[in-house]
Amino acid sequence: VQGRFVDVALRLALPGPLQFSVPEALLGRLVPGQRVLVPLRAGRDVGYVVGFSGEPKVSGVRPVQRALDEVPQLPPDLFALVSWIAARYLAPIGLALRAAVPQAVQYEGLRRAAARERLVQVASLLLPVAEAGGLAAQLARSAPAQSRALVSLAAAPSGRLPAAVLNRGALEGLARRGVVGIAPAPMVRGVLAPPGEILPPVEPSHAQAAAFQRIGAALAGETARPFLVHGVTGSGKTELYLRAVRELPSDRQALLLVPEISLTGQLISHLRRRLPFPVAVWHHQLSDGEKYDLWRAARRGEVRLVVGTRSAVFAPLPRLGLVIVDEEHETSYKQEETPCYHAREAALERARLAGAPVLVGSATPSLESRRRAAEGAYELLALPERHSGIPLPVVELLDLRLHRAPAPVSGAPRPRGAPEEPRLIAPPLLDAAGEALAAGDQVLFFLNRRGFAPFTQCRRCGEGLRCPNCRVSLVFHAPEREHRCHYCGYRVPAPETCPSCGAPALRLAGSGTQRLEQEIRRAFPGREVLRLDRDTASRKGAGPAVIADFEAGRADVLVGTQLVAKGLHFPRLTLVGVLGPDLLLNLPDFRAAERAFSIVSQVAGRAGRGDRPGRVIVQTLQPEHYALRAAAAHDYESFYAEESAFREELGYPPFADLVALRLDGADRDRLAAAAESIAGRVRACLAAETAAGRCRVLGPVPAPLERIRNRWRSQIIVKARPLEAAAGPLRAETRRLQEAARRAGVHLLLDVDPVSLM
Ligand code: ADP
Ligand code: ZN
């Protein structure tokens, strides 16, 4: 019997759900996931039913005003996923809900619902799909446009497509034949209709065919383990995903998670050219109206494939049949605010709840995933070679210690007394670039730091220019002649003299992509050079435009940060120059080597994907570092072995789990005191588990980035094994920890499985 009291999760940062009483009329009629209207202070709000109890927890419990839907709006598997996220990531359920359900959906039909459905002309098939196929074949010669429109409609979910995406004359012809109806219906923004022509499937390589056989077995329900697709760059992982999606029965839906939508234009256009049904693209930049449309269309089962960033893991697909996580090692799958969930982990749970096969894929799997494969939790599908016999690029490590003090780039005589500019590109790389360009090939330069120069220092007093809000150096940006903070966005025009001592002795030091671009332009006058970093990609559509220009051969050289490292395919690119991997290697984070290995492997993997072999030159001061040596040898396994040994010795993931308690506050001393007191509470609550050797509490210590946006930062790290040894007691203590933080005037964020400890 259902209790007389109901727990309701609101879209608020409350520590838990609020309790209401169930009025007589609703007794026994409320179900989890259902929306209810409840009184809140002087007003009211919409929440979701999350549980029941027989007794009031406090006095003065107010009644639910009314139930809003017959059928729970939040499908049971999504409700289960939201609850799982709240529990696993120590987050209030209201915030987990907020991450999962678009606002316009939660307030549907109520005052706050800004979004309404819009009607458009929709064409729908009036005869069975099999007959439509036969008719399309008959019409192929006499009325080819009608034939193509029929094929598209037959492939679309429910045989419906917006009329605007099909040939108008052809539709009218089909309507006259009585096989297609055209009527106003809700329009779905964000769903891309299939293009007129679909490319035929490629001939799979040996490894692809073998991998697909296993995936086919999973689709047929013969095996339930998730797959780790470990395929070198250009091995055809995407091909494997496509084939799995195509083979899914038409009443099932697939979910494909990608790390960052702005970089997936190439992938999405590739998918669309190959899939004969509409694809929905889901990401956080969608408007509320678009999210509302997508949610409803997905819920109605009209979308066969959702491609999206981490929040797409919450797409309401009624018969989820396949979940794919591309580039599973990417850190952007982690949400850095409450709930701090990892979309890969959420996707695994979502698939488990739906009983759907999962593919997680990468050329450089995270240590967590590779270890699960080693332990048998995942089945490993290896694609060790590129498709069609294309070789992996040859990677050379260029020891920068042997190439010091190079001559100025331009070769022009230096004005007397001018300081010699250090040259960023060492002569062997410069020569290789010249040769590649002379042969008509394209060249890519990677440097993971944007701006012109990351430090500015006074040569007289030694002071550096720093951000007044953050404890970091300001980066000089040449086009605007200003210094910027990359953490808070502070900017100041470049001063002529040192702000500390007044001497006209400011010197720019170090280098970023702008300086690299300038050097390349000087070295190769007349060549088209493009730059892709967050500065050039920030204008809407500018990033994809740079990629499209380079892809179309409208430029010879591309310079960029890690934005150029990911998943891009440029057949004419044969040379990649990697600068400054040392920056990545030396970050104060235990995952620094893993990130360096991954980024260098990925950026190297852009070279030689067409019919000409690729070459990669990595300039470094640490050519003996195991991460670089393994990346150069395309030897993931030796990296994995070496890195695992280090992680195991120090008790880091994947050999233990971490929980970070991140604190920030306006006042340094108050923060330090609060951090000590909260660490004391954490130690007390984990005392038994610590004594049993299943937990260790470290800190508090100032974060490596100690001050950001005028806030001082400190962190407490808990190492646990298993995770629940820490998460269990902390879950029970969260409310009190948050209360203590609030009383001390500091902000506390609980981050389970943190991906960055900066
Ligand atoms: P990955 O995702 O592993 O880097 P992709 O799946 O993007 O590789 O494949 C790279 C390119 O190779 C794509 O243009 C794809 O169409 C092509 N390709 C993949 N597999 C094959 C194959 N078996 N035969 C021919 N081309 C293929
Ligand atoms: Zn700043």
Coordinates of C-alpha atoms and ligand atoms in Angstrom, one line a residue, residues 467 469-470 485 487-488 490, ligand 2:
C467 CA 45.3 38.5 -13.2
N469 CA 41.2 38.0 -9.9
C470 CA 43.1 34.8 -10.3
C485 CA 43.2 35.9 -18.2
Y487 CA 40.3 31.6 -16.4
C488 CA 38.1 34.6 -15.7
Y490 CA 39.8 39.6 -17.4
Ligands
ZN2 ZN 41.4 35.9 -14.0

